[in-house]
Short mmCIF file of C-alpha atoms and ligand atoms in Angstrom, two decimals:
data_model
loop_
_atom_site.label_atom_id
_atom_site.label_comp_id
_atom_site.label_asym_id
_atom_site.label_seq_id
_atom_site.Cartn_x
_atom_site.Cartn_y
_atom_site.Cartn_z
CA UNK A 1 -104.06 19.20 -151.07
CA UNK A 2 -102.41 17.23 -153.87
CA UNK A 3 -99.14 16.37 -152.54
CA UNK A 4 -96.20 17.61 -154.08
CA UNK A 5 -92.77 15.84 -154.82
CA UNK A 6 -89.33 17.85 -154.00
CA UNK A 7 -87.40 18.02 -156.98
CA UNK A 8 -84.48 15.74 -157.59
CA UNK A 9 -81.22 17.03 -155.96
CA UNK A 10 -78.74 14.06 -154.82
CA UNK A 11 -77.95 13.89 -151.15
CA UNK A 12 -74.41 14.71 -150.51
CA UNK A 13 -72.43 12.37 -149.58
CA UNK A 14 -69.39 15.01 -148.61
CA UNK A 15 -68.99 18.38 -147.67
CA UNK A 16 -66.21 20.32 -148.09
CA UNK A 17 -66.13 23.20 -145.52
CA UNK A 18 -63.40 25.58 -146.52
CA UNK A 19 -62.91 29.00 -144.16
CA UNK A 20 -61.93 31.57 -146.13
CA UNK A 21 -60.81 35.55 -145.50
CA UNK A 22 -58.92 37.21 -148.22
CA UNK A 23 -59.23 34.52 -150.74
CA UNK A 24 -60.85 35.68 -154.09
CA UNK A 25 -58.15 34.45 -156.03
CA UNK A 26 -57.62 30.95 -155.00
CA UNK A 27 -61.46 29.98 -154.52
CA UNK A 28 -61.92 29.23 -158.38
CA UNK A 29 -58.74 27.18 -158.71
CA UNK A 30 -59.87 24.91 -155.22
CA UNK A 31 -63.21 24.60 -156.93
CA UNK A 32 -61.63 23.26 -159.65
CA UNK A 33 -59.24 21.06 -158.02
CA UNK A 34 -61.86 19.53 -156.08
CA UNK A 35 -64.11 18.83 -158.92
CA UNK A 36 -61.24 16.49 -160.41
CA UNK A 37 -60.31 14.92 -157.07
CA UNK A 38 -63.93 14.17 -156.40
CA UNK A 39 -65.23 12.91 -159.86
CA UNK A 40 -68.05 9.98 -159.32
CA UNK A 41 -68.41 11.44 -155.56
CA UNK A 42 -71.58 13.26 -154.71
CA UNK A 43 -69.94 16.69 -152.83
CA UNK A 44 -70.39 19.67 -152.03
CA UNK A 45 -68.11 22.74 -150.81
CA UNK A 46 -69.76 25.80 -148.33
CA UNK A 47 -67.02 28.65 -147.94
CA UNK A 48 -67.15 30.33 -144.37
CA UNK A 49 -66.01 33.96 -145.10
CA UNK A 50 -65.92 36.17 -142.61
CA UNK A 51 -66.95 39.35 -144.55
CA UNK A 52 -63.34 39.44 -146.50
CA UNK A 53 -62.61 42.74 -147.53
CA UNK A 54 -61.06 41.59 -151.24
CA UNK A 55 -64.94 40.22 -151.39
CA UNK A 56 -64.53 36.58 -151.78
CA UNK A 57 -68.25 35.85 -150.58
CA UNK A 58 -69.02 37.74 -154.08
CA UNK A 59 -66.76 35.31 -155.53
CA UNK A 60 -68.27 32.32 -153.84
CA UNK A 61 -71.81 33.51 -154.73
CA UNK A 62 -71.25 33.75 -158.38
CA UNK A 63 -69.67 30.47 -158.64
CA UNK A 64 -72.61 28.66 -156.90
CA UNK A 65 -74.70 30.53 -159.43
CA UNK A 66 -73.33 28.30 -161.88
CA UNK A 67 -72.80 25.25 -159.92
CA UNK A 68 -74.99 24.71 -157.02
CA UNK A 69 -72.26 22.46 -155.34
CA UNK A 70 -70.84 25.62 -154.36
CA UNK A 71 -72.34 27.22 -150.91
CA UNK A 72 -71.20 30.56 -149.51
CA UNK A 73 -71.91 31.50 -145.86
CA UNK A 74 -70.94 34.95 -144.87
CA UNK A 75 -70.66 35.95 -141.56
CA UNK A 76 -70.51 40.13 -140.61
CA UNK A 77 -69.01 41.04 -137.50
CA UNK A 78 -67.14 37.84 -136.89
CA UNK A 79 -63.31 36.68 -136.78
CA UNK A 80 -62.25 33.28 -135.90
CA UNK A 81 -61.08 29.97 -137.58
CA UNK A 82 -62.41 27.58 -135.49
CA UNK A 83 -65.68 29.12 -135.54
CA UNK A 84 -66.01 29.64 -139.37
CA UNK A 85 -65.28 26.03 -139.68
CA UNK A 86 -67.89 24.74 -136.99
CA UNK A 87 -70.83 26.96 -138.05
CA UNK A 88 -69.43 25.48 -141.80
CA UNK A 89 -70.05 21.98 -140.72
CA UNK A 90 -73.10 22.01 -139.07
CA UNK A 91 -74.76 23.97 -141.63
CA UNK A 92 -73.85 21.16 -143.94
CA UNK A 93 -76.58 18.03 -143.87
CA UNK A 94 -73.90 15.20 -145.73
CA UNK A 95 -72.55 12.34 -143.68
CA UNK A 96 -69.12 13.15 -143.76
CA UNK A 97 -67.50 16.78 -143.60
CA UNK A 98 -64.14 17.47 -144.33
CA UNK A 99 -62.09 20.47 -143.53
CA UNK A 100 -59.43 22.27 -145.28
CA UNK A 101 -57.44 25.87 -145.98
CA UNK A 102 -59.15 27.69 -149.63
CA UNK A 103 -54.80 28.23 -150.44
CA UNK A 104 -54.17 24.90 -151.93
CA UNK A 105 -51.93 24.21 -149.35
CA UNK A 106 -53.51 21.00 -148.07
CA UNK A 107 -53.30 17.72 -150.93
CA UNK A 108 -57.07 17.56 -152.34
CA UNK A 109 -56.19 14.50 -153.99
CA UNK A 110 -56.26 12.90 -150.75
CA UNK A 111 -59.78 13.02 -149.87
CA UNK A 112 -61.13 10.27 -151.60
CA UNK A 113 -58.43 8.16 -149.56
CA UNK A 114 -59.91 9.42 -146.66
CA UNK A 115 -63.65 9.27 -147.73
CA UNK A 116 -62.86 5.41 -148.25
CA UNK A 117 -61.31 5.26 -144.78
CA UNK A 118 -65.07 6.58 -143.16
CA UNK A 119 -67.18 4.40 -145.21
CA UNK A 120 -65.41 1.42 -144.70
CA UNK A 121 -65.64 2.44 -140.97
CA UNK A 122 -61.54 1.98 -140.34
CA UNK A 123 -62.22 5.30 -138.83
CA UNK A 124 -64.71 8.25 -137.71
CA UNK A 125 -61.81 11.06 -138.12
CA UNK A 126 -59.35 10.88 -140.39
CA UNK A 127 -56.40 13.61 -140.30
CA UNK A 128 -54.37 14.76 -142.86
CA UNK A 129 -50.88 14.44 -141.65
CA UNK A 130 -47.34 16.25 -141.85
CA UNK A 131 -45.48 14.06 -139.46
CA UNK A 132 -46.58 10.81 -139.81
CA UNK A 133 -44.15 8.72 -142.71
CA UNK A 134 -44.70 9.76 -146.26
CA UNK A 135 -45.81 13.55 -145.23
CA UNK A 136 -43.91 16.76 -144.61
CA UNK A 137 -43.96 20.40 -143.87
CA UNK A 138 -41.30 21.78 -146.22
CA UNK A 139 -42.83 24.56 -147.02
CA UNK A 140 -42.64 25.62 -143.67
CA UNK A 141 -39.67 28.01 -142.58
CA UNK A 142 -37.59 26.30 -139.28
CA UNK A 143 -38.93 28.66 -136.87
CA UNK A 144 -42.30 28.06 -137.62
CA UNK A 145 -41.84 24.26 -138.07
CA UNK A 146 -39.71 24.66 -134.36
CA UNK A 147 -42.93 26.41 -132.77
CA UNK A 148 -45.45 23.69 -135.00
CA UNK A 149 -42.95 20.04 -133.32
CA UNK A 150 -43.20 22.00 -130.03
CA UNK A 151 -46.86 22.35 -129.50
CA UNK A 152 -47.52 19.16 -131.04
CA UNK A 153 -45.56 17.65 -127.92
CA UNK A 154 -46.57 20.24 -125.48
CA UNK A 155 -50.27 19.01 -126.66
CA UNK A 156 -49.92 15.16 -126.57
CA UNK A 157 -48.44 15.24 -123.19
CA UNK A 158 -51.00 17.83 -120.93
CA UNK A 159 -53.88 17.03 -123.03
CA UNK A 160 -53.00 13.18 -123.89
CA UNK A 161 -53.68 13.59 -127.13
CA UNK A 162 -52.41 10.72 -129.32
CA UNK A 163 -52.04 12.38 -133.16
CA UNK A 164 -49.05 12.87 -134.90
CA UNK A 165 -50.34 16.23 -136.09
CA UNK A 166 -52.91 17.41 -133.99
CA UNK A 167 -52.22 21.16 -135.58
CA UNK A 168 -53.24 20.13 -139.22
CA UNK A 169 -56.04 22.81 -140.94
CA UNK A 170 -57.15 19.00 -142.95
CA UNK A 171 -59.14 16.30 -141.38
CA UNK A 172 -62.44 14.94 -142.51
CA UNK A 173 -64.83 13.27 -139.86
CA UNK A 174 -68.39 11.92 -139.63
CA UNK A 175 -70.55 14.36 -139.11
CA UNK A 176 -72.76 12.33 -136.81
CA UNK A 177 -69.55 12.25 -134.25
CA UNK A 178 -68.65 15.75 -134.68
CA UNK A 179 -72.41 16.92 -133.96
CA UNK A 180 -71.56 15.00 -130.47
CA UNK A 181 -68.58 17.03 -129.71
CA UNK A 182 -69.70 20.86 -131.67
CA UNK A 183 -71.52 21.90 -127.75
CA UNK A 184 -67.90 21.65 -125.96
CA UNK A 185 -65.89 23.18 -128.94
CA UNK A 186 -64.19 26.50 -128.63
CA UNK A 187 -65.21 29.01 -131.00
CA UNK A 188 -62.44 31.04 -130.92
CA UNK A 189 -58.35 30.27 -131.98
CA UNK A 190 -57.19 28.29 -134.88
CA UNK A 191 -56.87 24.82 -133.34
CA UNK A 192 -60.07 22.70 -133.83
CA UNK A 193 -58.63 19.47 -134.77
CA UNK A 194 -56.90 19.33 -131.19
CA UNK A 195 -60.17 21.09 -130.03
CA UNK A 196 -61.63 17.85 -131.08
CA UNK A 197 -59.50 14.83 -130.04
CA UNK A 198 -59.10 16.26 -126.63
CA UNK A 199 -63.00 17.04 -125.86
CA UNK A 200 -62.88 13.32 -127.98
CA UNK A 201 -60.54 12.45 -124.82
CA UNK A 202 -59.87 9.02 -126.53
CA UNK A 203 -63.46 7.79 -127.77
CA UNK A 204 -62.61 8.74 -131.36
CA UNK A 205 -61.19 6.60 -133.57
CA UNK A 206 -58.24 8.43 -135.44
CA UNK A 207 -56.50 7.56 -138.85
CA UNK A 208 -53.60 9.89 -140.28
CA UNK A 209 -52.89 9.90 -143.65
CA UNK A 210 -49.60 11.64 -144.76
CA UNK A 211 -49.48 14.90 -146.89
CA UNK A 212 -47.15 17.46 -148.11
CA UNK A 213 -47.83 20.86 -146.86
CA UNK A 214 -47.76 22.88 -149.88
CA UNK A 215 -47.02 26.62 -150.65
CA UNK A 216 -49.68 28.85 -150.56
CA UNK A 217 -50.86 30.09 -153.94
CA UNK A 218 -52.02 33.38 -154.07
CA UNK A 219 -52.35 36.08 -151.01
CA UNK A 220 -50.43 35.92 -147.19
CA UNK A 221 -50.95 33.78 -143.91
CA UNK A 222 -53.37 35.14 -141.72
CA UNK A 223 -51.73 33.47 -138.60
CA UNK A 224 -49.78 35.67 -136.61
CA UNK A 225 -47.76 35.26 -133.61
CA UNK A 226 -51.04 35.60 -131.23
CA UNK A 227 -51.97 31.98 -132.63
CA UNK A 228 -49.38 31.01 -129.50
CA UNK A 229 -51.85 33.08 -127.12
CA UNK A 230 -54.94 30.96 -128.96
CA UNK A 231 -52.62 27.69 -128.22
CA UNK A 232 -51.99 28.23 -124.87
CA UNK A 233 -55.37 28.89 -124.40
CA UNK A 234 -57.06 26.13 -125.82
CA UNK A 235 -54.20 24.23 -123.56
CA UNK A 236 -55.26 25.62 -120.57
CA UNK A 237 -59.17 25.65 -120.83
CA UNK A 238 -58.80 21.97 -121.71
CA UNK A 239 -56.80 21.05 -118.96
CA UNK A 240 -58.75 22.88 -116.31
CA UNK A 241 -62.38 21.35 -118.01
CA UNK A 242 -62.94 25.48 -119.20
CA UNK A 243 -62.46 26.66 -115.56
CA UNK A 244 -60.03 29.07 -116.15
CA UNK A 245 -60.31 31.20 -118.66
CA UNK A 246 -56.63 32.67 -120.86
CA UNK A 247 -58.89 36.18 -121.34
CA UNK A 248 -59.39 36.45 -117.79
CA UNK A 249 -55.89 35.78 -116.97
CA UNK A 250 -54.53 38.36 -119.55
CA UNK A 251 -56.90 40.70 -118.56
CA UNK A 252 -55.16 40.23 -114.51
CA UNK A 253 -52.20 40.45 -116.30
CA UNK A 254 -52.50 43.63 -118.10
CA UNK A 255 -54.01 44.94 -114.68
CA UNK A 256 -51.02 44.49 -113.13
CA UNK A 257 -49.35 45.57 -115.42
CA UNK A 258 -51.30 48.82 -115.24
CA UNK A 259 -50.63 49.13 -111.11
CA UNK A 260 -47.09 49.09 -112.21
CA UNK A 261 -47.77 52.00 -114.92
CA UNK A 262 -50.06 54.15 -111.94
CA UNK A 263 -47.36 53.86 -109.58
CA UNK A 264 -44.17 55.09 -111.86
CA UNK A 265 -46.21 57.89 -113.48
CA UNK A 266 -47.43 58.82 -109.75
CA UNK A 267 -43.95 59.05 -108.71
CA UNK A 268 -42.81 61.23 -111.58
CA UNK A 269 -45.34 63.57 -111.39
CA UNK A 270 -45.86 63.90 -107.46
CA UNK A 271 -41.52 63.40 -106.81
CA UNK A 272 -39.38 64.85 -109.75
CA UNK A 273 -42.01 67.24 -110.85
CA UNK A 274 -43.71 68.43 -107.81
CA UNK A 275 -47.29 68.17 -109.06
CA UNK A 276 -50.05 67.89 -106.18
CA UNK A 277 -50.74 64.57 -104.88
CA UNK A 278 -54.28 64.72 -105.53
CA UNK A 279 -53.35 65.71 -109.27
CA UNK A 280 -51.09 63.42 -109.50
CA UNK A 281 -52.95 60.12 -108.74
CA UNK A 282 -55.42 61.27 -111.03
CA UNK A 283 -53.54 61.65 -114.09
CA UNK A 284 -51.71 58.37 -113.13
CA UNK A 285 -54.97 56.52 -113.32
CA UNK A 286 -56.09 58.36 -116.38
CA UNK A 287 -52.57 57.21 -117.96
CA UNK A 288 -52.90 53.50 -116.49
CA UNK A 289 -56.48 52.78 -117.29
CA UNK A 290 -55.68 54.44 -120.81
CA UNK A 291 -52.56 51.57 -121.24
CA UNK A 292 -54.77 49.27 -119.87
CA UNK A 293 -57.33 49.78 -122.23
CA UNK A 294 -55.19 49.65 -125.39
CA UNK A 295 -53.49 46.19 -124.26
CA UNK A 296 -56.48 44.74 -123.59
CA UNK A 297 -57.45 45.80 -127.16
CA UNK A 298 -54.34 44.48 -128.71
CA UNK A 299 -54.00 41.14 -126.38
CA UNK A 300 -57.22 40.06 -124.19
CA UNK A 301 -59.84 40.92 -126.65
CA UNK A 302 -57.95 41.05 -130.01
CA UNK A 303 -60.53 38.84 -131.85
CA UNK A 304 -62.82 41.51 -130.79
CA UNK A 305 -60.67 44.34 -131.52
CA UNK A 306 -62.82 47.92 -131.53
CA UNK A 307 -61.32 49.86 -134.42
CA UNK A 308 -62.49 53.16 -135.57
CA UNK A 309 -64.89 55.81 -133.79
CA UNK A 310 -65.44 52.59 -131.66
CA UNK A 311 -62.15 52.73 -129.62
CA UNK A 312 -62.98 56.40 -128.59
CA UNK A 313 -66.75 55.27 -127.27
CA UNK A 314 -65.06 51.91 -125.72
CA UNK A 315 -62.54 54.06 -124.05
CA UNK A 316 -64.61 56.09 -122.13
CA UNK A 317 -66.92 52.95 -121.05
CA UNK A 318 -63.66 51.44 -119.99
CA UNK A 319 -62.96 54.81 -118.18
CA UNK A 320 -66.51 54.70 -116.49
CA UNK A 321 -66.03 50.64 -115.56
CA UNK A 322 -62.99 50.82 -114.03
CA UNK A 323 -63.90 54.20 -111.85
CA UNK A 324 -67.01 51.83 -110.61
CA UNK A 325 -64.27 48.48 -110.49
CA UNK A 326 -61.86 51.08 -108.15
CA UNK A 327 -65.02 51.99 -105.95
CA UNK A 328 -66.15 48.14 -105.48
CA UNK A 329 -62.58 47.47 -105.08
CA UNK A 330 -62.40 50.39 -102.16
CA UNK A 331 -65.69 48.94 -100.53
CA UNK A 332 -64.50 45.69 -100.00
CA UNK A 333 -61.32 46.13 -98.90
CA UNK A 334 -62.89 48.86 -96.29
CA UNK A 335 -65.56 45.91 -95.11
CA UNK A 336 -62.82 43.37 -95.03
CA UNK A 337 -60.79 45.54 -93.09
CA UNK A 338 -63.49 45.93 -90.34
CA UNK A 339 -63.54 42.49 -89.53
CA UNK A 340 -60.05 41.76 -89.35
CA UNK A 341 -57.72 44.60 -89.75
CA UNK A 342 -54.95 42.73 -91.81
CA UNK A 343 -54.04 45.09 -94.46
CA UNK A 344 -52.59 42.57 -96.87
CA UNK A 345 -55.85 40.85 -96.37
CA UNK A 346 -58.05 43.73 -96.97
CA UNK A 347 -56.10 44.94 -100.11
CA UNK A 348 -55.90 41.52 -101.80
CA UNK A 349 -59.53 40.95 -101.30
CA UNK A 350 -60.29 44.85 -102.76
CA UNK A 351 -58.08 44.40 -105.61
CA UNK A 352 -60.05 40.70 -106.45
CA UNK A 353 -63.43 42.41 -106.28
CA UNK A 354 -61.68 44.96 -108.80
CA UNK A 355 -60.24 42.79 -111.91
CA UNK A 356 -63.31 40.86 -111.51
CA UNK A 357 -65.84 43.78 -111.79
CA UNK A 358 -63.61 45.03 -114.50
CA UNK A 359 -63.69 41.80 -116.41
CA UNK A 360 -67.05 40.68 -116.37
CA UNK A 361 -68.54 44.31 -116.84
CA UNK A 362 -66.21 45.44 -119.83
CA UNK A 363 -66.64 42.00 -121.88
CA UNK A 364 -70.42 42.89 -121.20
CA UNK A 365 -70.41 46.62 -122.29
CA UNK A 366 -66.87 47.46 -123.54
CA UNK A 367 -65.80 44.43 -125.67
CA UNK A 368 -69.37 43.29 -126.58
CA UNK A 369 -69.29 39.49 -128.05
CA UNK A 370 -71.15 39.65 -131.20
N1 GDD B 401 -63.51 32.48 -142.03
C1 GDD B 401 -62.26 32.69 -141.64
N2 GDD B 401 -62.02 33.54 -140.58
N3 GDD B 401 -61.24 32.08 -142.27
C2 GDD B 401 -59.98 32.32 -141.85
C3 GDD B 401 -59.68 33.18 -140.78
C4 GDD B 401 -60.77 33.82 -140.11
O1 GDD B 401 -60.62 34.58 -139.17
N4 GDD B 401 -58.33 33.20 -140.61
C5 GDD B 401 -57.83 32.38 -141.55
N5 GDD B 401 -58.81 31.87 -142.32
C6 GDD B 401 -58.71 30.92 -143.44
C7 GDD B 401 -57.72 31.32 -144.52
O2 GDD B 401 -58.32 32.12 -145.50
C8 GDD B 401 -57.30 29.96 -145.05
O3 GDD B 401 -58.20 29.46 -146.02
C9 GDD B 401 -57.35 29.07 -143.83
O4 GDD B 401 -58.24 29.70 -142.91
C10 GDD B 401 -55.98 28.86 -143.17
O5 GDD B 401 -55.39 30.13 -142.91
P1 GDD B 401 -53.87 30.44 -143.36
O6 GDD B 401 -53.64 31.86 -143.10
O7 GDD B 401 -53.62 29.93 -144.73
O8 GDD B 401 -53.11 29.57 -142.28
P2 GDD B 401 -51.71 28.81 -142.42
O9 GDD B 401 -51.50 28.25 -143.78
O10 GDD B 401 -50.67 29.69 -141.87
O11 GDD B 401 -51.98 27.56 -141.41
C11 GDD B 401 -52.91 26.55 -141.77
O12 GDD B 401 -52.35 25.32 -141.96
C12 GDD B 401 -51.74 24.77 -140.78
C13 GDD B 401 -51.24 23.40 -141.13
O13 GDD B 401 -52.24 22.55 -141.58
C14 GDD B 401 -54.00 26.46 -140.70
O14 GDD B 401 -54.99 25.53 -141.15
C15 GDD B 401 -53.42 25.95 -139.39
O15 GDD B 401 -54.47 25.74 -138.45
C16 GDD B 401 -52.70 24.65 -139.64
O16 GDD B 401 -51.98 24.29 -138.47
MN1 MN B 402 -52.39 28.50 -145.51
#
């Protein structure tokens, strides 16, 4: 077989990984802006859209029609910073990767400052910094600014973490030390830079470089206040080396929450209203497990969120999982009871078996992670 030669493409030296949802409008003026800032640097630039509605993966694709530099990966049935910019990264072959928002709110004319940094080897992550001297967050209104100083301490003291800014959407690392850390990364949340120094736990070497934090050009924020859930989260799974879990705990949360529910609604039916006892326990589950089921929507599994048709068919499976959960739940604390007849015992051990059951059979069937 005469052997064949590949044709000539130049191996990136950079890749730009940019997630993007909602972002048609400012992917042609980053492409641009990058091109300038990058001039005599072999790049490249893969967008990690997570289906946007406005289409931006349509916008992506045309422009790498024209200009190969340009990547587009588009991912269906999937939500999630953190993930869109790891899947971005290790689809991505070029020694270094950077990482940074598609609103032109992180300084692009910093990255061959921080390209120089890698080479040279002064560094193997270098962060793009607010709060180190020479950088700033103006843009940002006080309370968010408040919330951003206040996890940035919370973070450096429980995780030891020892970055100015370990919140910043801009870094740029080797790719060789990130493909190290990608198996202990959490997919979920917004926070992959702090992700990343604290599985790091000290072995990386870090260089900040200051930035302004600009205005966003065109379209909204997509951070909302559950990015304090995904903090504390990340916080917590860290600390505890991914023992426990925030969804499990907000799913024992909202459980309790729905006792609290059952009981009221079982005393206004059965007491002011004089509905049957039997009646009125079940309508007090029906109304609990109902609650329970849209909070759990909202809070524990909002990156999952059913919408739709799909809330009606993940209602009743919640329905049908729980009536199982509240039979296990029965059956243990009946066994328990046998062997040592200490109700407090019994019921605690019951009610365990129950949140449990519920947990680990609705984020199998209910809230299925695609
Ligand atoms: N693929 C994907 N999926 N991209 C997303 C998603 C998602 O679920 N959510 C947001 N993005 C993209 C946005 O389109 C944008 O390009 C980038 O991620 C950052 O989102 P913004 O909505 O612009 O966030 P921000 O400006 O409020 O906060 C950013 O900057 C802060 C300071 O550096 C984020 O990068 C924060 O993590 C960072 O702390
Ligand atoms: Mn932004």
């Amino acid at each position: 077989m005469a052997e064949s030669t590949p044709p000539a493409v130049t191996a990136r030296q950079l890749c730009v990984v940019v997630p993007t949802f909602n972002e048609r409008d400012n992917v042609p003026k980053l492409f641009a802006k990058l091109d300038t800032a990058l001039a005599g640097i072999a790049w490249e630039v893969i967008f990690v859209d997570d289906n946007s509605p406005d289409g931006t993966w349509a916008v992506v694709r045309q422009l790498a029609q024209t200009d190969p530099r340009a990547r587009c990966i588009r991912r269906i049935g999937r939500r999630g910073l953190s993930g869109a910019c790891i899947e971005g990264i290790l689809a991505s072959s070029a020694p270094y990767v950077a990482v940074m928002d598609a609103d032109l709110q992180h300084d692009e004319t910093q990255l061959p400052k921080m390209l120089g940094l890698l080479t040279a080897d002064k560094a193997e992550l270098v962060v793009g910094s607010r709060y180190v001297s020479g950088g700033s967050a103006d843009s940002f209104g006080s309370a968010r600014l408040g919330g951003s100083v206040f996890a940035t301490k919370i973070a450096t003291k429980l995780l030891h973490v020892n970055v100015a800014d370990p919140m910043s959407g801009f870094f740029m690392i080797r790719r060789d030390r990130f493909e190290q850390l990608a198996p202990s990364l959490s997919v979920q949340g917004f926070k992959i830079l702090l992700d990343l120094v604290a599985t790091a736990g000290g072995k990386l070497r870090v260089v900040e470089v200051p930035y302004s934090f600009g205005t966003r050009l065109h379209g909204e924020s997509k951070l909302d206040s559950m990015v304090v859930l995904d903090f504390l989260g990340l916080v917590l799974a860290k600390m505890t080396h991914d023992l426990v879990s925030l969804r499990f705990l907000l799913f024992a949360l909202v459980g309790s929450v729905g006792l609290f529910v059952h009981l009221v609604t079982l005393y206004i039916l059965s007491e002011r209203y004089g509905v049957e006892f039997a009646e009125s326990q079940a309508i007090a589950a029906f109304v609990a497990m109902t609650g329970n089921f849209f909070l759990n929507n909202r809070l524990t599994y909002r990156d999952q969120r059913l919408k739709g048709f799909s809330i009606v068919r993940g209602l009743l499976l919640f329905y049908l999982v729980c009536g199982v959960g509240l039979l296990a739940n029965v059956g243990v604390a009946f066994s328990v009871y046998d062997q040592e007849p200490i109700w407090w015992l019994a019921g605690a051990a019951g009610a365990l078996m129950g949140v449990v059951w519920n947990y680990a059979v609705s984020s199998l069937f209910v809230w299925r992670a695609k």
